[in-house]
PDB file of C-alpha atoms and ligand atoms in Angstrom:
ATOM      1  CA  UNK R   1       0.000   0.000   0.000  1.00  0.00           C
ATOM      2  CA  UNK R   2       1.231   3.507  -0.843  1.00  0.00           C
ATOM      3  CA  UNK R   3       1.923   5.575   2.256  1.00  0.00           C
ATOM      4  CA  UNK R   4       0.800   9.202   1.992  1.00  0.00           C
ATOM      5  CA  UNK R   5       2.892  11.897   3.679  1.00  0.00           C
ATOM      6  CA  UNK R   6       2.062  15.586   3.977  1.00  0.00           C
ATOM      7  CA  UNK R   7       5.121  17.771   3.435  1.00  0.00           C
ATOM      8  CA  UNK R   8       4.890  21.240   5.023  1.00  0.00           C
ATOM      9  CA  UNK R   9       6.670  23.078   2.217  1.00  0.00           C
ATOM     10  CA  UNK R  10       5.903  25.618  -0.459  1.00  0.00           C
ATOM     11  CA  UNK R  11       9.086  24.742  -2.356  1.00  0.00           C
ATOM     12  CA  UNK R  12       8.313  22.515  -5.354  1.00  0.00           C
ATOM     13  CA  UNK R  13      12.009  21.667  -5.863  1.00  0.00           C
ATOM     14  CA  UNK R  14      12.217  20.171  -2.380  1.00  0.00           C
ATOM     15  CA  UNK R  15       9.114  18.059  -3.098  1.00  0.00           C
ATOM     16  CA  UNK R  16      10.536  16.763  -6.354  1.00  0.00           C
ATOM     17  CA  UNK R  17      13.974  15.916  -4.880  1.00  0.00           C
ATOM     18  CA  UNK R  18      12.497  14.138  -1.858  1.00  0.00           C
ATOM     19  CA  UNK R  19       9.792  12.283  -3.852  1.00  0.00           C
ATOM     20  CA  UNK R  20      12.393  10.824  -6.187  1.00  0.00           C
ATOM     21  CA  UNK R  21      14.379   9.454  -3.231  1.00  0.00           C
ATOM     22  CA  UNK R  22      11.331   8.099  -1.405  1.00  0.00           C
ATOM     23  CA  UNK R  23      10.240   6.144  -4.520  1.00  0.00           C
ATOM     24  CA  UNK R  24       6.761   4.962  -5.431  1.00  0.00           C
ATOM     25  CA  UNK R  25       5.905   3.309  -2.104  1.00  0.00           C
ATOM     26  CA  UNK R  26       5.367   6.806  -0.701  1.00  0.00           C
ATOM     27  CA  UNK R  27       3.276   9.650  -2.083  1.00  0.00           C
ATOM     28  CA  UNK R  28       4.085  13.170  -0.969  1.00  0.00           C
ATOM     29  CA  UNK R  29       1.371  15.782  -0.723  1.00  0.00           C
ATOM     30  CA  UNK R  30       2.702  19.334  -0.649  1.00  0.00           C
ATOM     31  CA  UNK R  31       0.938  22.374   0.809  1.00  0.00           C
ATOM     32  CA  UNK R  32      -0.278  23.186  -2.719  1.00  0.00           C
ATOM     33  CA  UNK R  33      -1.675  19.652  -3.159  1.00  0.00           C
ATOM     34  CA  UNK R  34      -3.795  20.016  -0.017  1.00  0.00           C
ATOM     35  CA  UNK R  35      -5.018  23.485  -1.051  1.00  0.00           C
ATOM     36  CA  UNK R  36      -3.043  25.385   1.603  1.00  0.00           C
ATOM     37  CA  UNK R  37      -1.720  28.728   0.364  1.00  0.00           C
ATOM     38  CA  UNK R  38      -0.479  30.528   3.510  1.00  0.00           C
ATOM     39  CA  UNK R  39       3.220  30.698   4.232  1.00  0.00           C
ATOM     40  CA  UNK R  40       4.326  28.828   7.354  1.00  0.00           C
ATOM     41  CA  UNK R  41       6.304  30.917   9.821  1.00  0.00           C
ATOM     42  CA  UNK R  42      10.002  30.283  10.444  1.00  0.00           C
ATOM     43  CA  UNK R  43      10.770  32.587  13.383  1.00  0.00           C
ATOM     44  CA  UNK R  44      13.748  30.812  14.940  1.00  0.00           C
ATOM     45  CA  UNK R  45      17.495  30.989  14.364  1.00  0.00           C
ATOM     46  CA  UNK R  46      18.181  27.282  13.945  1.00  0.00           C
ATOM     47  CA  UNK R  47      17.124  24.869  11.192  1.00  0.00           C
ATOM     48  CA  UNK R  48      16.056  22.387  13.876  1.00  0.00           C
ATOM     49  CA  UNK R  49      13.617  24.800  15.541  1.00  0.00           C
ATOM     50  CA  UNK R  50      12.198  26.072  12.233  1.00  0.00           C
ATOM     51  CA  UNK R  51      11.648  22.571  10.828  1.00  0.00           C
ATOM     52  CA  UNK R  52       9.865  21.639  14.061  1.00  0.00           C
ATOM     53  CA  UNK R  53       7.588  24.680  14.071  1.00  0.00           C
ATOM     54  CA  UNK R  54       6.627  24.238  10.384  1.00  0.00           C
ATOM     55  CA  UNK R  55       5.561  20.635  11.087  1.00  0.00           C
ATOM     56  CA  UNK R  56       3.680  21.716  14.215  1.00  0.00           C
ATOM     57  CA  UNK R  57       1.852  24.554  12.439  1.00  0.00           C
ATOM     58  CA  UNK R  58       0.614  22.208   9.729  1.00  0.00           C
ATOM     59  CA  UNK R  59      -0.386  19.517  12.214  1.00  0.00           C
ATOM     60  CA  UNK R  60      -2.396  22.170  14.080  1.00  0.00           C
ATOM     61  CA  UNK R  61      -4.230  23.126  10.875  1.00  0.00           C
ATOM     62  CA  UNK R  62      -4.777  19.698   9.279  1.00  0.00           C
ATOM     63  CA  UNK R  63      -4.829  17.453  12.342  1.00  0.00           C
ATOM     64  CA  UNK R  64      -2.720  15.017  10.313  1.00  0.00           C
ATOM     65  CA  UNK R  65       0.787  13.635  10.694  1.00  0.00           C
ATOM     66  CA  UNK R  66       3.252  15.509   8.543  1.00  0.00           C
ATOM     67  CA  UNK R  67       6.881  16.443   8.062  1.00  0.00           C
ATOM     68  CA  UNK R  68       8.762  19.635   7.281  1.00  0.00           C
ATOM     69  CA  UNK R  69      12.322  20.431   6.397  1.00  0.00           C
ATOM     70  CA  UNK R  70      14.475  23.485   6.844  1.00  0.00           C
ATOM     71  CA  UNK R  71      17.723  23.881   5.009  1.00  0.00           C
ATOM     72  CA  UNK R  72      20.414  26.429   4.369  1.00  0.00           C
ATOM     73  CA  UNK R  73      23.848  27.225   3.007  1.00  0.00           C
ATOM     74  CA  UNK R  74      26.514  27.904   5.661  1.00  0.00           C
ATOM     75  CA  UNK R  75      29.601  29.744   4.336  1.00  0.00           C
ATOM     76  CA  UNK R  76      32.620  29.560   6.626  1.00  0.00           C
ATOM     77  CA  UNK R  77      34.250  32.809   5.403  1.00  0.00           C
ATOM     78  CA  UNK R  78      30.977  34.647   6.189  1.00  0.00           C
ATOM     79  CA  UNK R  79      30.672  33.281   9.735  1.00  0.00           C
ATOM     80  CA  UNK R  80      27.990  30.809   8.674  1.00  0.00           C
ATOM     81  CA  UNK R  81      25.881  33.237   6.620  1.00  0.00           C
ATOM     82  CA  UNK R  82      23.360  33.015   4.991  1.00  0.00           C
ATOM     83  CA  UNK R  83      22.599  29.914   7.093  1.00  0.00           C
ATOM     84  CA  UNK R  84      19.101  29.762   8.466  1.00  0.00           C
ATOM     85  CA  UNK R  85      18.278  32.963   6.512  1.00  0.00           C
ATOM     86  CA  UNK R  86      19.256  31.466   3.114  1.00  0.00           C
ATOM     87  CA  UNK R  87      15.841  31.905   1.459  1.00  0.00           C
ATOM     88  CA  UNK R  88      15.591  35.626   2.342  1.00  0.00           C
ATOM     89  CA  UNK R  89      19.285  36.599   2.416  1.00  0.00           C
ATOM     90  CA  UNK R  90      18.912  39.578   0.041  1.00  0.00           C
ATOM     91  CA  UNK R  91      15.795  40.952   1.734  1.00  0.00           C
ATOM     92  CA  UNK R  92      12.011  40.763   1.570  1.00  0.00           C
ATOM     93  CA  UNK R  93      11.962  40.630  -2.251  1.00  0.00           C
ATOM     94  CA  UNK R  94      14.748  38.053  -2.426  1.00  0.00           C
ATOM     95  CA  UNK R  95      15.164  35.881  -5.504  1.00  0.00           C
ATOM     96  CA  UNK R  96      17.686  33.114  -6.128  1.00  0.00           C
ATOM     97  CA  UNK R  97      19.760  35.389  -8.378  1.00  0.00           C
ATOM     98  CA  UNK R  98      19.771  38.322  -5.907  1.00  0.00           C
ATOM     99  CA  UNK R  99      20.795  35.963  -3.097  1.00  0.00           C
ATOM    100  CA  UNK R 100      23.634  34.587  -5.228  1.00  0.00           C
ATOM    101  CA  UNK R 101      24.774  38.101  -6.162  1.00  0.00           C
ATOM    102  CA  UNK R 102      24.930  39.119  -2.494  1.00  0.00           C
ATOM    103  CA  UNK R 103      26.867  36.013  -1.463  1.00  0.00           C
ATOM    104  CA  UNK R 104      29.428  36.600  -4.233  1.00  0.00           C
ATOM    105  CA  UNK R 105      29.787  40.271  -3.313  1.00  0.00           C
ATOM    106  CA  UNK R 106      30.271  39.499   0.389  1.00  0.00           C
ATOM    107  CA  UNK R 107      32.853  36.844  -0.466  1.00  0.00           C
ATOM    108  CA  UNK R 108      34.881  39.069  -2.826  1.00  0.00           C
ATOM    109  CA  UNK R 109      37.693  39.805  -0.358  1.00  0.00           C
ATOM    110  CA  UNK R 110      37.547  36.482   1.496  1.00  0.00           C
ATOM    111  CA  UNK R 111      40.073  33.699   1.074  1.00  0.00           C
ATOM    112  CA  UNK R 112      38.060  30.983   2.741  1.00  0.00           C
ATOM    113  CA  UNK R 113      35.277  29.946   0.324  1.00  0.00           C
ATOM    114  CA  UNK R 114      34.469  26.612   1.979  1.00  0.00           C
ATOM    115  CA  UNK R 115      30.788  26.048   2.749  1.00  0.00           C
ATOM    116  CA  UNK R 116      28.222  23.379   3.473  1.00  0.00           C
ATOM    117  CA  UNK R 117      24.534  22.810   2.911  1.00  0.00           C
ATOM    118  CA  UNK R 118      22.541  21.390   5.798  1.00  0.00           C
ATOM    119  CA  UNK R 119      19.014  19.949   5.897  1.00  0.00           C
ATOM    120  CA  UNK R 120      16.943  19.077   8.942  1.00  0.00           C
ATOM    121  CA  UNK R 121      13.783  17.035   8.379  1.00  0.00           C
ATOM    122  CA  UNK R 122      11.254  17.080  11.220  1.00  0.00           C
ATOM    123  CA  UNK R 123       8.605  14.361  11.332  1.00  0.00           C
ATOM    124  CA  UNK R 124       5.545  14.519  13.565  1.00  0.00           C
ATOM    125  CA  UNK R 125       3.937  11.098  13.787  1.00  0.00           C
ATOM    126  CA  UNK R 126       1.422   9.840  16.351  1.00  0.00           C
ATOM    127  CA  UNK R 127       2.285  12.768  18.617  1.00  0.00           C
ATOM    128  CA  UNK R 128       6.014  11.982  18.559  1.00  0.00           C
ATOM    129  CA  UNK R 129       8.833  14.079  17.111  1.00  0.00           C
ATOM    130  CA  UNK R 130      11.737  12.773  15.028  1.00  0.00           C
ATOM    131  CA  UNK R 131      14.591  14.627  13.263  1.00  0.00           C
ATOM    132  CA  UNK R 132      16.899  13.522  10.446  1.00  0.00           C
ATOM    133  CA  UNK R 133      19.905  15.618   9.408  1.00  0.00           C
ATOM    134  CA  UNK R 134      22.136  15.721   6.323  1.00  0.00           C
ATOM    135  CA  UNK R 135      25.225  17.809   5.510  1.00  0.00           C
ATOM    136  CA  UNK R 136      27.052  18.272   2.188  1.00  0.00           C
ATOM    137  CA  UNK R 137      30.482  19.952   2.261  1.00  0.00           C
ATOM    138  CA  UNK R 138      31.922  21.966  -0.602  1.00  0.00           C
ATOM    139  CA  UNK R 139      32.941  25.444  -1.735  1.00  0.00           C
ATOM    140  CA  UNK R 140      31.560  28.597  -3.385  1.00  0.00           C
ATOM    141  CA  UNK R 141      32.875  29.503  -6.842  1.00  0.00           C
ATOM    142  CA  UNK R 142      33.224  33.130  -8.052  1.00  0.00           C
ATOM    143  CA  UNK R 143      30.673  32.949 -10.914  1.00  0.00           C
ATOM    144  CA  UNK R 144      27.397  31.026 -11.282  1.00  0.00           C
ATOM    145  CA  UNK R 145      27.448  28.011 -13.643  1.00  0.00           C
ATOM    146  CA  UNK R 146      24.557  25.704 -14.648  1.00  0.00           C
ATOM    147  CA  UNK R 147      20.776  25.767 -14.955  1.00  0.00           C
ATOM    148  CA  UNK R 148      19.533  22.783 -12.947  1.00  0.00           C
ATOM    149  CA  UNK R 149      18.335  22.712  -9.346  1.00  0.00           C
ATOM    150  CA  UNK R 150      17.452  25.856  -7.423  1.00  0.00           C
ATOM    151  CA  UNK R 151      18.669  28.369  -4.843  1.00  0.00           C
ATOM    152  CA  UNK R 152      22.451  28.555  -4.535  1.00  0.00           C
ATOM    153  CA  UNK R 153      23.117  25.482  -6.729  1.00  0.00           C
ATOM    154  CA  UNK R 154      24.920  27.463  -9.514  1.00  0.00           C
ATOM    155  CA  UNK R 155      27.676  28.655  -7.126  1.00  0.00           C
ATOM    156  CA  UNK R 156      28.156  25.507  -5.013  1.00  0.00           C
ATOM    157  CA  UNK R 157      30.622  22.713  -5.822  1.00  0.00           C
ATOM    158  CA  UNK R 158      30.406  19.658  -3.577  1.00  0.00           C
ATOM    159  CA  UNK R 159      33.624  17.934  -2.484  1.00  0.00           C
ATOM    160  CA  UNK R 160      32.110  14.616  -3.647  1.00  0.00           C
ATOM    161  CA  UNK R 161      31.735  15.741  -7.305  1.00  0.00           C
ATOM    162  CA  UNK R 162      34.401  18.468  -7.601  1.00  0.00           C
ATOM    163  CA  UNK R 163      34.191  18.947 -11.402  1.00  0.00           C
ATOM    164  CA  UNK R 164      30.715  20.509 -11.594  1.00  0.00           C
ATOM    165  CA  UNK R 165      28.394  22.804  -9.627  1.00  0.00           C
ATOM    166  CA  UNK R 166      25.167  21.430  -8.137  1.00  0.00           C
ATOM    167  CA  UNK R 167      23.371  23.255 -10.980  1.00  0.00           C
ATOM    168  CA  UNK R 168      25.309  21.170 -13.541  1.00  0.00           C
ATOM    169  CA  UNK R 169      24.278  17.871 -11.957  1.00  0.00           C
ATOM    170  CA  UNK R 170      21.181  15.909 -12.929  1.00  0.00           C
ATOM    171  CA  UNK R 171      18.595  15.493 -10.177  1.00  0.00           C
ATOM    172  CA  UNK R 172      19.738  11.867  -9.844  1.00  0.00           C
ATOM    173  CA  UNK R 173      23.384  12.918  -9.411  1.00  0.00           C
ATOM    174  CA  UNK R 174      22.508  15.607  -6.856  1.00  0.00           C
ATOM    175  CA  UNK R 175      20.426  12.998  -5.037  1.00  0.00           C
ATOM    176  CA  UNK R 176      23.450  10.744  -4.540  1.00  0.00           C
ATOM    177  CA  UNK R 177      25.393  13.340  -2.512  1.00  0.00           C
ATOM    178  CA  UNK R 178      23.226  16.260  -1.356  1.00  0.00           C
ATOM    179  CA  UNK R 179      22.387  17.339   2.192  1.00  0.00           C
ATOM    180  CA  UNK R 180      18.669  16.777   1.456  1.00  0.00           C
ATOM    181  CA  UNK R 181      19.358  13.307   0.034  1.00  0.00           C
ATOM    182  CA  UNK R 182      21.368  12.312   3.124  1.00  0.00           C
ATOM    183  CA  UNK R 183      18.634  13.474   5.505  1.00  0.00           C
ATOM    184  CA  UNK R 184      15.915  11.899   3.330  1.00  0.00           C
ATOM    185  CA  UNK R 185      17.705   8.535   3.200  1.00  0.00           C
ATOM    186  CA  UNK R 186      17.786   8.441   7.017  1.00  0.00           C
ATOM    187  CA  UNK R 187      14.086   9.389   6.993  1.00  0.00           C
ATOM    188  CA  UNK R 188      13.240   6.562   4.526  1.00  0.00           C
ATOM    189  CA  UNK R 189      15.199   4.013   6.555  1.00  0.00           C
ATOM    190  CA  UNK R 190      13.177   5.041   9.594  1.00  0.00           C
ATOM    191  CA  UNK R 191       9.860   4.899   7.684  1.00  0.00           C
ATOM    192  CA  UNK R 192      10.626   1.398   6.389  1.00  0.00           C
ATOM    193  CA  UNK R 193      11.244   0.060   9.906  1.00  0.00           C
TER     194      UNK R 193
HETATM  195  P1  ITT O 201       9.792  25.945   2.725  1.00  0.00           P
HETATM  196  O1  ITT O 201       8.401  26.231   2.247  1.00  0.00           O
HETATM  197  O2  ITT O 201      10.068  24.462   2.820  1.00  0.00           O
HETATM  198  O3  ITT O 201      10.177  26.699   3.969  1.00  0.00           O
HETATM  199  P2  ITT O 201      11.881  27.526   1.447  1.00  0.00           P
HETATM  200  O4  ITT O 201      12.400  27.631   0.029  1.00  0.00           O
HETATM  201  O5  ITT O 201      11.431  28.775   2.126  1.00  0.00           O
HETATM  202  O6  ITT O 201      10.719  26.401   1.483  1.00  0.00           O
HETATM  203  P3  ITT O 201      13.897  27.129   3.510  1.00  0.00           P
HETATM  204  O7  ITT O 201      13.252  28.081   4.418  1.00  0.00           O
HETATM  205  O8  ITT O 201      14.343  25.799   4.015  1.00  0.00           O
HETATM  206  O9  ITT O 201      12.986  26.779   2.236  1.00  0.00           O
HETATM  207  O10 ITT O 201      15.111  27.881   2.813  1.00  0.00           O
HETATM  208  C1  ITT O 201      16.071  27.167   2.214  1.00  0.00           C
HETATM  209  C2  ITT O 201      16.837  28.059   1.245  1.00  0.00           C
HETATM  210  O11 ITT O 201      18.168  27.537   1.232  1.00  0.00           O
HETATM  211  C3  ITT O 201      16.298  27.866  -0.177  1.00  0.00           C
HETATM  212  O12 ITT O 201      15.335  28.837  -0.518  1.00  0.00           O
HETATM  213  C4  ITT O 201      17.582  28.003  -0.999  1.00  0.00           C
HETATM  214  O13 ITT O 201      17.878  29.352  -1.191  1.00  0.00           O
HETATM  215  C5  ITT O 201      18.624  27.393  -0.064  1.00  0.00           C
HETATM  216  N1  ITT O 201      18.761  25.936  -0.345  1.00  0.00           N
HETATM  217  C6  ITT O 201      18.312  24.905   0.410  1.00  0.00           C
HETATM  218  N2  ITT O 201      18.586  23.726  -0.170  1.00  0.00           N
HETATM  219  C7  ITT O 201      19.214  24.028  -1.321  1.00  0.00           C
HETATM  220  C8  ITT O 201      19.728  23.245  -2.377  1.00  0.00           C
HETATM  221  O14 ITT O 201      19.628  21.938  -2.386  1.00  0.00           O
HETATM  222  N3  ITT O 201      20.314  23.880  -3.387  1.00  0.00           N
HETATM  223  C9  ITT O 201      20.433  25.224  -3.405  1.00  0.00           C
HETATM  224  N4  ITT O 201      19.938  26.040  -2.469  1.00  0.00           N
HETATM  225  C10 ITT O 201      19.337  25.445  -1.431  1.00  0.00           C
END
């Protein structure tokens, strides 16, 4: 039987990446699929706390078990920025390209360009809370390259595939090494138990 999971996200790219790892035994319903158009609040300064609150807010509204994820890019030469604020780094009208521009500008005079992506998945099931974490280490390049993926993918090169940016990888390739893939694989292992 196909297990249905509600994913507290408005980000279609996250849904697509996670669905392809979960496979056809699981069916993910996004906020859009369940007709929910409000944005969930993310008021905290850690991925863990924001993932938890997004899952709790949706549980409160739907009464159903669900999961959420919060992720971000942590750049060592910028003291961990944009981090938990990755989605809105360049302000209220942030876009992926404005965020990238700001990161590159802030890194101009920095020698250390190492960075990592981190994902925290928070599952609320039968009143219990579970978290699964994934990290992908790499570096930020000076100019964006590639059209695939989303967010900061065009400026991030993972240590595991050092020849290409995340935006030059296929979804399948990104899903072998990414932060989200690592967290999702732990999540799937848990679900299969
Ligand atoms: P939610 O509805 O799930 O909150 P969101 O896009 O607002 O969707 P987050 O708050 O978790 O998601 O912000 C994560 C930001 O971090 C995202 O908008 C990207 O800018 C960046 N990011 C996360 N994972 C990424 C990835 O795999 N590749 C590139 N950028 C990523």
